[in-house]
XYZ file of N, CA and C in Angstrom:
672
model
N -20.521 6.165 -92.643
C -19.221 5.586 -91.970
C -18.013 6.525 -92.214
N -18.029 7.092 -93.429
C -16.867 7.973 -93.652
C -16.983 9.283 -92.889
N -18.355 9.690 -92.760
C -18.498 10.777 -91.932
C -17.994 10.779 -90.580
N -18.323 9.636 -90.013
C -17.941 9.358 -88.589
C -16.455 9.275 -88.457
N -15.724 8.726 -89.330
C -14.239 8.722 -89.330
C -13.772 10.092 -89.396
N -14.313 11.031 -90.311
C -13.788 12.366 -90.574
C -14.008 13.257 -89.314
N -15.163 12.881 -88.653
C -15.466 13.620 -87.353
C -14.384 13.247 -86.367
N -14.223 12.074 -86.204
C -13.274 11.555 -85.184
C -11.884 11.959 -85.409
N -11.382 12.171 -86.691
C -10.149 12.629 -86.822
C -10.062 14.163 -86.516
N -11.205 14.896 -86.803
C -11.155 16.286 -86.369
C -11.129 16.461 -84.929
N -11.871 15.539 -84.317
C -11.973 15.693 -82.840
C -10.440 15.403 -82.171
N -9.792 14.320 -82.776
C -8.392 14.035 -82.326
C -7.552 15.121 -82.520
N -7.688 15.781 -83.742
C -6.656 16.909 -84.199
C -6.902 18.070 -83.240
N -8.122 18.464 -83.021
C -8.483 19.559 -82.064
C -8.035 19.246 -80.650
N -8.209 18.117 -80.369
C -7.829 17.571 -78.832
C -6.367 17.796 -78.684
N -5.599 17.358 -79.814
C -4.145 17.324 -79.908
C -3.525 18.765 -79.832
N -4.426 19.675 -80.618
C -3.869 21.054 -80.696
C -4.107 21.747 -79.302
N -5.286 21.272 -78.625
C -5.596 21.753 -77.319
C -4.445 21.504 -76.322
N -4.024 19.995 -76.365
C -3.042 19.687 -75.541
C -1.757 20.305 -75.701
N -1.386 20.589 -77.070
C -0.110 21.218 -77.314
C -0.033 22.763 -76.885
N -1.208 23.374 -76.962
C -1.509 24.717 -76.522
C -1.095 24.779 -74.978
N -1.768 23.869 -74.215
C -1.738 23.826 -72.935
C -0.154 23.468 -72.355
N 0.342 22.563 -73.193
C 1.698 22.174 -72.889
C 2.730 23.349 -73.235
N 2.446 23.941 -74.283
C 3.318 25.287 -74.608
C 3.236 26.226 -73.443
N 1.940 26.526 -73.227
C 1.731 27.521 -72.134
C 2.338 27.198 -70.833
N 2.172 25.982 -70.423
C 2.833 25.411 -69.262
C 4.344 25.559 -69.299
N 4.856 25.282 -70.351
C 6.389 25.270 -70.499
C 6.790 26.845 -70.505
N 6.002 27.672 -71.135
C 6.438 29.044 -71.162
C 6.351 29.693 -69.732
N 5.215 29.216 -68.994
C 5.195 29.552 -67.563
C 6.422 29.132 -66.636
N 6.525 27.852 -66.938
C 7.678 27.413 -66.183
C 9.110 28.112 -66.483
N 9.309 28.339 -67.850
C 10.472 29.104 -68.197
C 10.528 30.488 -67.766
N 9.516 31.120 -67.706
C 9.486 32.507 -67.243
C 9.655 32.463 -65.580
N 8.877 31.506 -64.961
C 9.244 31.383 -63.729
C 10.687 31.192 -63.280
N 11.261 30.211 -64.105
C 12.692 29.892 -63.800
C 13.583 30.922 -64.083
N 13.259 31.862 -65.007
C 14.247 33.004 -65.340
C 14.119 33.970 -64.170
N 12.819 34.228 -63.755
C 12.626 35.263 -62.651
C 13.250 34.814 -61.319
N 12.933 33.521 -61.049
C 13.528 32.962 -59.737
C 15.030 32.890 -59.911
N 15.550 32.602 -60.962
C 16.963 32.633 -61.179
C 17.633 33.960 -60.995
N 17.013 35.014 -61.526
C 17.539 36.348 -61.254
C 17.338 36.727 -59.779
N 16.187 36.321 -59.284
C 16.088 36.792 -57.716
C 17.177 36.022 -56.946
N 17.403 34.745 -57.349
C 18.315 34.052 -56.501
C 19.704 34.628 -56.648
N 20.089 34.964 -57.814
C 21.363 35.492 -58.043
C 21.472 36.910 -57.288
N 20.426 37.730 -57.375
C 20.465 38.955 -56.701
C 20.545 38.677 -55.182
N 19.909 37.779 -54.615
C 19.871 37.433 -53.165
C 21.283 36.887 -52.860
N 21.957 36.282 -53.617
C 23.195 35.675 -53.388
C 24.300 36.704 -53.291
N 24.051 37.758 -54.314
C 24.960 38.836 -54.184
C 24.872 39.877 -52.987
N 23.586 40.002 -52.673
C 23.230 40.669 -51.350
C 23.901 39.996 -50.196
N 23.593 38.671 -50.095
C 24.072 37.935 -48.866
C 25.609 38.101 -48.808
N 26.347 37.863 -50.098
C 27.876 38.091 -50.074
C 28.232 39.430 -49.467
N 27.491 40.433 -49.895
C 27.845 41.778 -49.452
C 27.688 41.863 -47.827
N 26.501 41.286 -47.369
C 26.334 41.114 -45.901
C 27.429 40.491 -45.158
N 27.855 39.273 -45.691
C 28.867 38.535 -45.073
C 30.305 39.208 -45.025
N 30.437 39.835 -46.205
C 31.736 40.526 -46.277
C 31.770 41.922 -45.252
N 30.561 42.507 -45.261
C 30.427 43.690 -44.320
C 30.698 43.177 -42.979
N 29.902 42.015 -42.515
C 29.988 41.467 -41.152
C 31.442 41.038 -40.768
N 32.236 40.574 -41.779
C 33.613 40.154 -41.719
C 34.433 41.309 -41.333
N 34.134 42.336 -42.208
C 34.989 43.557 -41.750
C 34.644 44.275 -40.410
N 33.471 44.130 -40.167
C 33.052 44.635 -38.761
C 33.733 43.875 -37.667
N 33.786 42.489 -37.950
C 34.438 41.813 -36.787
C 35.864 41.933 -36.869
N 36.500 42.101 -38.036
C 38.098 42.336 -37.974
C 38.209 43.725 -37.205
N 37.332 44.693 -37.451
C 37.588 46.000 -36.724
C 37.223 45.876 -35.343
N 36.351 45.036 -34.808
C 36.003 44.921 -33.476
C 37.190 44.201 -32.764
N 37.846 43.252 -33.519
C 38.969 42.606 -32.804
C 40.144 43.624 -32.621
N 40.370 44.588 -33.614
C 41.427 45.600 -33.494
C 41.080 46.641 -32.352
N 39.741 46.917 -32.315
C 39.350 47.805 -31.196
C 39.474 47.160 -29.892
N 39.371 45.910 -29.775
C 39.502 45.275 -28.467
C 40.881 45.231 -28.073
N 41.782 45.077 -29.044
C 43.158 44.992 -28.763
C 43.763 46.449 -28.415
N 43.229 47.359 -29.009
C 43.498 48.887 -28.764
C 43.036 49.180 -27.433
N 41.756 48.753 -27.127
C 41.224 48.988 -25.829
C 42.202 48.477 -24.614
N 42.569 47.207 -24.814
C 43.398 46.485 -23.789
C 44.734 47.419 -23.566
N 45.345 47.672 -24.627
C 46.599 48.600 -24.736
C 46.422 49.878 -23.960
N 45.262 50.577 -24.399
C 45.089 51.915 -23.807
C 44.722 51.717 -22.342
N 44.016 50.684 -21.867
C 43.722 50.554 -20.513
C 44.946 50.404 -19.691
N 45.945 49.599 -20.197
C 47.205 49.373 -19.501
C 48.095 50.619 -19.541
N 47.952 51.440 -20.617
C 48.893 52.633 -20.614
C 48.330 53.610 -19.576
N 47.040 53.631 -19.578
C 46.162 54.457 -18.495
C 46.657 54.255 -17.127
N 46.543 52.834 -16.796
C 47.164 52.309 -15.525
C 48.455 52.846 -15.099
N 49.301 52.614 -16.129
C 50.806 52.924 -16.007
C 50.971 54.453 -15.687
N 50.219 55.233 -16.337
C 50.241 56.757 -16.416
C 49.660 57.089 -15.137
N 48.537 56.690 -14.515
C 47.980 57.059 -13.313
C 48.791 56.776 -12.165
N 49.543 55.594 -12.234
C 50.208 55.203 -11.014
C 51.723 55.524 -11.012
N 52.095 56.215 -12.060
C 53.331 56.740 -12.194
C 53.909 57.494 -10.994
N 55.048 57.190 -10.413
C 55.636 57.762 -9.162
C 57.058 58.143 -9.422
N 57.315 59.499 -9.333
C 56.501 60.483 -8.966
C 55.629 60.871 -10.165
N 54.702 61.746 -9.899
C 53.734 62.207 -10.949
C 54.372 63.166 -11.921
N 53.731 63.708 -12.786
C 54.310 64.595 -13.824
C 54.810 65.847 -13.369
N 54.427 66.191 -12.025
C 54.858 67.292 -11.502
C 55.919 67.229 -10.598
N 56.293 65.914 -10.393
C 57.349 65.511 -9.395
C 56.822 65.249 -8.035
N 55.430 65.320 -7.874
C 54.935 65.137 -6.538
C 54.550 63.664 -6.309
N 53.965 63.501 -5.036
C 53.589 62.146 -4.493
C 52.224 61.910 -5.095
N 51.916 60.804 -5.797
C 50.533 60.508 -6.187
C 49.580 60.323 -5.122
N 50.087 60.005 -3.863
C 49.296 59.710 -2.779
C 49.161 60.955 -1.844
N 49.910 62.036 -2.149
C 49.946 63.151 -1.318
C 48.772 64.082 -1.313
N 48.868 65.161 -0.620
C 47.726 66.105 -0.798
C 48.301 67.586 -1.007
N 49.586 67.745 -1.314
C 50.173 69.010 -1.625
C 49.868 69.559 -2.951
N 50.311 70.702 -3.315
C 49.849 71.482 -4.472
C 50.433 70.664 -5.659
N 51.442 69.869 -5.500
C 52.038 69.234 -6.677
C 51.628 67.652 -6.596
N 50.860 67.273 -5.621
C 50.584 65.923 -5.312
C 49.327 65.502 -6.030
N 49.090 64.197 -5.991
C 47.906 63.597 -6.645
C 48.302 62.767 -7.823
N 47.457 61.865 -8.180
C 47.634 60.952 -9.407
C 47.604 61.753 -10.659
N 48.178 61.349 -11.689
C 48.394 62.014 -13.014
C 46.941 62.149 -13.535
N 45.924 61.237 -13.339
C 44.586 61.583 -13.810
C 43.955 62.738 -13.294
N 44.108 62.812 -11.958
C 43.492 64.076 -11.243
C 44.236 65.368 -11.730
N 45.609 65.454 -11.849
C 46.234 66.440 -12.429
C 45.939 66.960 -13.732
N 45.712 65.899 -14.564
C 45.110 66.343 -16.004
C 43.934 66.967 -15.990
N 42.795 66.250 -15.154
C 41.577 66.793 -15.105
C 41.643 68.316 -14.574
N 42.439 68.517 -13.660
C 42.601 69.927 -12.831
C 43.211 70.801 -13.985
N 44.029 70.309 -14.981
C 44.658 71.172 -15.827
C 43.699 71.619 -16.925
N 42.921 70.717 -17.335
C 41.833 70.936 -18.424
C 40.623 70.126 -18.244
N 39.745 70.839 -17.368
C 38.438 70.134 -17.100
C 37.618 69.773 -18.362
N 36.630 68.918 -18.158
C 35.745 68.567 -19.272
C 34.467 69.372 -19.311
N 34.284 70.161 -18.365
C 33.156 71.011 -18.273
C 33.415 72.466 -18.000
N 32.425 73.373 -18.568
C 32.639 74.848 -18.549
C 32.134 75.088 -17.077
N 33.060 75.287 -16.101
C 32.586 75.414 -14.714
C 33.321 76.848 -14.297
N 32.563 77.796 -14.351
C 33.242 79.276 -13.945
C 33.180 79.394 -12.436
N 32.388 78.928 -11.753
C 32.523 78.952 -10.217
C 33.863 78.268 -9.844
N 34.031 77.041 -10.293
C 35.228 76.326 -10.038
C 36.452 77.075 -10.458
N 36.426 77.789 -11.555
C 37.640 78.610 -11.947
C 37.789 79.735 -11.014
N 36.725 80.474 -10.631
C 36.950 81.537 -9.544
C 37.568 80.930 -8.329
N 37.062 79.770 -7.814
C 37.517 79.256 -6.479
C 39.121 78.963 -6.832
N 39.752 78.394 -7.887
C 40.972 78.118 -8.134
C 41.846 79.419 -8.291
N 41.200 80.570 -8.748
C 41.891 81.806 -8.937
C 42.097 82.425 -7.438
N 41.007 82.263 -6.652
C 40.997 82.797 -5.341
C 42.255 82.151 -4.432
N 42.424 80.777 -4.734
C 43.448 80.110 -4.087
C 44.506 80.528 -4.413
N 44.947 80.767 -5.776
C 46.201 81.317 -6.307
C 46.448 82.676 -5.743
N 45.474 83.541 -5.659
C 45.642 84.977 -5.300
C 45.982 85.003 -3.807
N 45.194 84.292 -2.955
C 45.441 84.425 -1.447
C 46.795 83.840 -1.122
N 47.191 82.769 -1.910
C 48.498 82.085 -1.637
C 49.732 83.008 -1.744
N 49.539 84.085 -2.491
C 50.553 85.080 -2.679
C 50.326 86.319 -1.788
N 49.444 86.199 -0.787
C 49.278 87.200 0.072
C 48.714 88.514 -0.615
N 47.860 88.337 -1.614
C 47.226 89.377 -2.352
C 45.877 89.682 -1.918
N 45.351 90.861 -2.069
C 43.877 91.068 -1.927
C 43.020 90.951 -3.063
N 41.985 90.219 -3.022
C 41.023 90.105 -4.197
C 40.001 91.304 -4.109
N 40.299 92.055 -5.252
C 39.412 93.337 -5.340
C 38.215 92.832 -6.302
N 38.443 92.011 -7.279
C 37.207 91.536 -7.985
C 37.582 90.413 -8.940
N 36.653 89.480 -9.249
C 36.966 88.386 -10.228
C 35.569 88.493 -11.007
N 35.679 88.641 -12.294
C 34.612 88.680 -13.085
C 34.745 87.864 -14.435
N 33.603 87.733 -15.119
C 33.708 86.962 -16.343
C 32.326 86.450 -16.769
N 32.170 86.137 -17.938
C 30.779 85.529 -18.412
C 30.596 84.114 -18.063
N 29.567 83.578 -17.459
C 29.416 82.214 -17.117
C 28.680 81.748 -18.314
N 29.278 80.891 -19.220
C 28.770 80.346 -20.337
C 28.313 78.826 -20.183
N 28.174 78.434 -18.893
C 27.982 77.013 -18.551
C 26.707 76.476 -19.251
N 25.670 77.203 -19.158
C 24.396 76.822 -19.701
C 24.544 76.686 -21.204
N 25.121 77.592 -21.910
C 25.153 77.613 -23.442
C 26.103 76.500 -23.847
N 27.270 76.315 -23.138
C 28.099 75.193 -23.375
C 27.629 73.875 -23.217
N 26.656 73.674 -22.344
C 26.091 72.357 -21.930
C 25.077 71.920 -23.012
N 24.596 72.905 -23.849
C 23.773 72.489 -25.021
C 24.398 71.953 -26.130
N 25.662 72.168 -26.343
C 26.392 71.574 -27.409
C 26.694 70.333 -27.448
N 26.526 69.561 -28.455
C 26.698 68.157 -28.547
C 28.110 67.732 -28.459
N 28.249 66.643 -27.850
C 29.851 66.075 -27.827
C 30.104 65.432 -29.200
N 31.403 65.533 -29.650
C 31.932 65.289 -30.865
C 33.034 64.288 -30.694
N 33.390 63.338 -31.823
C 34.610 62.638 -31.558
C 35.927 63.425 -31.601
N 35.803 64.540 -32.032
C 37.100 65.463 -32.088
C 36.784 66.749 -31.457
N 36.649 66.820 -30.182
C 36.458 68.054 -29.351
C 37.619 68.943 -29.466
N 37.469 70.245 -29.453
C 38.510 71.290 -29.354
C 38.396 72.119 -28.125
N 39.531 72.487 -27.584
C 39.489 73.372 -26.320
C 38.842 74.541 -26.574
N 38.031 75.005 -25.338
C 37.102 76.157 -25.616
C 37.813 77.178 -24.420
N 37.884 78.408 -24.891
C 38.415 79.490 -24.007
C 37.385 79.977 -22.905
N 37.782 80.289 -21.748
C 37.018 80.744 -20.668
C 37.670 82.155 -20.303
N 37.189 83.235 -20.802
C 37.907 84.540 -20.586
C 37.401 85.041 -19.178
N 38.167 85.820 -18.561
C 37.882 86.354 -17.132
C 38.759 87.626 -16.903
N 38.436 88.446 -15.968
C 39.007 89.614 -15.609
C 39.290 89.579 -14.045
N 40.467 89.876 -13.588
C 40.924 89.941 -12.238
C 41.359 91.332 -11.981
N 41.012 91.731 -10.666
C 41.604 93.037 -10.067
C 42.047 92.643 -8.705
N 43.330 92.638 -8.588
C 43.969 92.328 -7.309
C 44.855 93.497 -6.777
N 44.986 93.391 -5.603
C 45.865 94.467 -4.730
C 46.859 93.864 -3.812
N 47.978 94.645 -3.819
C 49.117 94.222 -2.897
C 50.478 94.841 -3.418
N 51.520 94.258 -3.010
C 52.930 94.852 -3.283
C 53.228 94.445 -4.672
N 54.151 95.246 -5.252
C 54.515 94.891 -6.602
C 55.267 93.536 -6.799
N 56.101 93.164 -5.680
C 56.535 91.818 -5.544
C 55.491 90.680 -5.483
N 54.639 90.865 -4.611
C 53.471 89.921 -4.605
C 52.746 89.761 -5.907
N 52.399 90.693 -6.545
C 51.863 90.621 -7.950
C 52.742 89.918 -8.891
N 53.972 90.258 -8.874
C 54.748 89.572 -9.853
C 54.953 88.198 -9.475
N 55.028 87.757 -8.116
C 55.007 86.299 -7.835
C 53.702 85.661 -8.334
N 52.506 86.319 -8.131
C 51.201 85.821 -8.495
C 51.232 85.525 -10.054
N 51.907 86.401 -10.837
C 51.995 86.306 -12.302
C 52.868 84.959 -12.773
N 53.839 84.802 -11.885
C 54.745 83.691 -12.194
C 54.134 82.402 -11.934
N 53.434 82.324 -10.598
C 52.764 81.132 -10.150
C 51.692 80.789 -11.310
N 50.984 81.830 -11.806
C 49.773 81.541 -12.749
C 50.363 80.904 -14.027
N 51.603 81.535 -14.593
C 52.105 81.053 -15.714
C 52.744 79.621 -15.483
N 53.013 79.354 -14.437
C 53.761 77.928 -14.064
C 52.547 76.934 -13.612
N 51.358 77.403 -13.537
C 50.246 76.570 -13.070
C 49.913 75.396 -14.029
N 49.526 74.073 -13.500
C 49.202 73.187 -14.392
C 48.036 73.472 -15.169
N 47.177 74.259 -14.841
C 46.049 74.863 -15.658
C 46.629 75.869 -16.655
N 46.348 75.880 -17.832
C 46.811 76.850 -18.769
C 46.118 78.219 -18.598
N 46.984 79.119 -18.441
C 46.471 80.596 -18.408
C 47.114 81.464 -19.504
N 46.337 82.229 -20.190
C 46.821 83.086 -21.193
C 46.476 84.508 -20.772
N 47.456 85.386 -20.410
C 47.174 86.815 -20.041
C 47.321 87.673 -21.261
N 46.150 88.384 -21.392
C 46.027 89.206 -22.717
C 46.541 90.766 -22.316
N 45.952 91.176 -21.214
C 46.476 92.564 -20.808
C 46.680 92.742 -19.285
N 47.566 93.676 -18.925
C 47.678 93.935 -17.440
C 47.956 95.500 -17.443
N 47.189 96.099 -16.436
C 47.197 97.551 -16.057
C 47.672 97.728 -14.565
N 48.663 98.498 -14.282
C 48.919 98.693 -12.961
C 48.769 100.143 -12.565
N 48.444 100.209 -11.231
C 48.212 101.624 -10.563
C 48.609 101.567 -9.197
N 49.334 102.755 -8.646
C 49.668 102.684 -7.352
C 51.220 102.718 -7.346
N 51.741 102.401 -5.960
C 53.278 102.464 -5.999
C 53.687 101.015 -5.737
N 54.910 100.889 -5.442
C 55.663 99.583 -5.432
C 55.027 98.824 -4.102
N 54.770 99.584 -3.195
C 54.284 98.735 -1.827
C 52.834 98.618 -1.815
N 51.984 99.448 -2.591
C 50.659 99.366 -2.510
C 50.092 99.487 -3.898
N 49.864 98.434 -4.813
C 49.526 98.516 -6.157
C 48.313 97.678 -6.392
N 47.658 98.243 -7.392
C 46.318 97.498 -8.048
C 46.689 96.987 -9.409
N 46.354 95.799 -9.624
C 46.638 95.241 -11.012
C 45.204 94.815 -11.421
N 44.979 95.225 -12.867
C 43.792 94.847 -13.589
C 44.348 93.951 -14.772
N 43.795 92.786 -14.602
C 44.459 91.636 -15.561
C 43.244 91.118 -16.266
N 43.402 90.974 -17.741
C 42.363 90.250 -18.500
C 43.091 88.998 -19.114
N 42.667 87.990 -18.836
C 43.148 86.569 -19.138
C 42.110 85.736 -19.601
N 42.591 84.505 -19.862
C 41.680 83.436 -20.273
C 42.222 81.957 -20.099
N 41.469 81.018 -19.675
C 41.873 79.737 -19.415
C 41.102 78.839 -20.322
N 41.188 77.549 -20.255
C 40.484 76.668 -21.199
C 39.693 75.502 -20.566
N 38.925 74.775 -21.252
C 38.355 73.433 -20.781
C 38.331 72.617 -22.112
N 38.451 71.362 -22.015
C 38.282 70.413 -23.177
C 36.953 69.512 -23.061
N 36.125 69.874 -23.872
C 34.803 69.210 -23.858
C 35.007 67.619 -23.851
N 34.127 66.773 -23.511
C 34.313 65.358 -23.440
C 34.254 64.780 -24.872
N 34.880 63.673 -25.164
C 34.903 63.270 -26.466
C 33.820 62.086 -26.525
N 33.151 62.071 -27.609
C 31.876 61.267 -27.682
C 32.438 59.973 -28.480
N 31.643 58.905 -28.036
C 32.028 57.507 -28.858
C 30.583 57.040 -29.352
N 30.365 57.196 -30.680
C 29.220 56.936 -31.293
C 29.182 55.669 -32.096
N 28.299 54.649 -31.814
C 28.293 53.387 -32.516
C 27.076 53.448 -33.412
N 27.323 53.400 -34.647
C 26.350 53.518 -35.664
C 26.014 52.188 -36.342
N 24.915 52.061 -37.013
C 24.541 50.941 -37.630
C 24.726 51.294 -39.339
N 25.191 50.417 -39.977
C 25.331 50.565 -41.361
C 24.354 49.670 -42.196
N 23.662 50.058 -43.135
C 22.627 49.285 -43.829
C 23.367 48.996 -45.263
N 23.442 47.723 -45.372
C 23.945 47.145 -46.500
C 23.038 47.105 -47.805
N 23.260 47.868 -48.874
C 22.348 47.824 -49.965
C 22.879 46.909 -51.083
């Protein structure tokens, strides 16, 4: 009888120890899980707060951009329909000083490197002064310039050319004055004259410019 009681006590103690080990293991597991889950939750909360803050900043910037767009659009409309235009001409007319301001600005500083168009403009200026075109030359860099990527802050690009014109000294002088007063900017580097006052040849080295288009790039920001 004593042996049975002793065996029963040992069994109960062993069972109690096993239960305690299982309970301790379970508690440790729950504690570790809670710590890991808590840290993950805190990390996720911090990340979500960053995302919310970044979205709020983006929304505020978008509202400012929309307001700026509306103001720019109104300013553009006022500028285009200004009468008289910046040259004092009729925005609806077809004369040398006529046309709306948007057209005049594009004529003054084109957005493309277009050498044939430049040659046509020069021919018009030369013939308007009763001068003879001996030669118009230059390097057409249109293909090379077209490969350049647009940027948010484009700078004007020079378009060098050479002219050889013939006529009276007075006509050549008048051409130079018209060129310098032209809405399109011209910079004369050198001039060489030969002949007499009534029949003269002028060799002119000069350059004009074009303004590349401005790019508007919308990017995505990754919140870390």
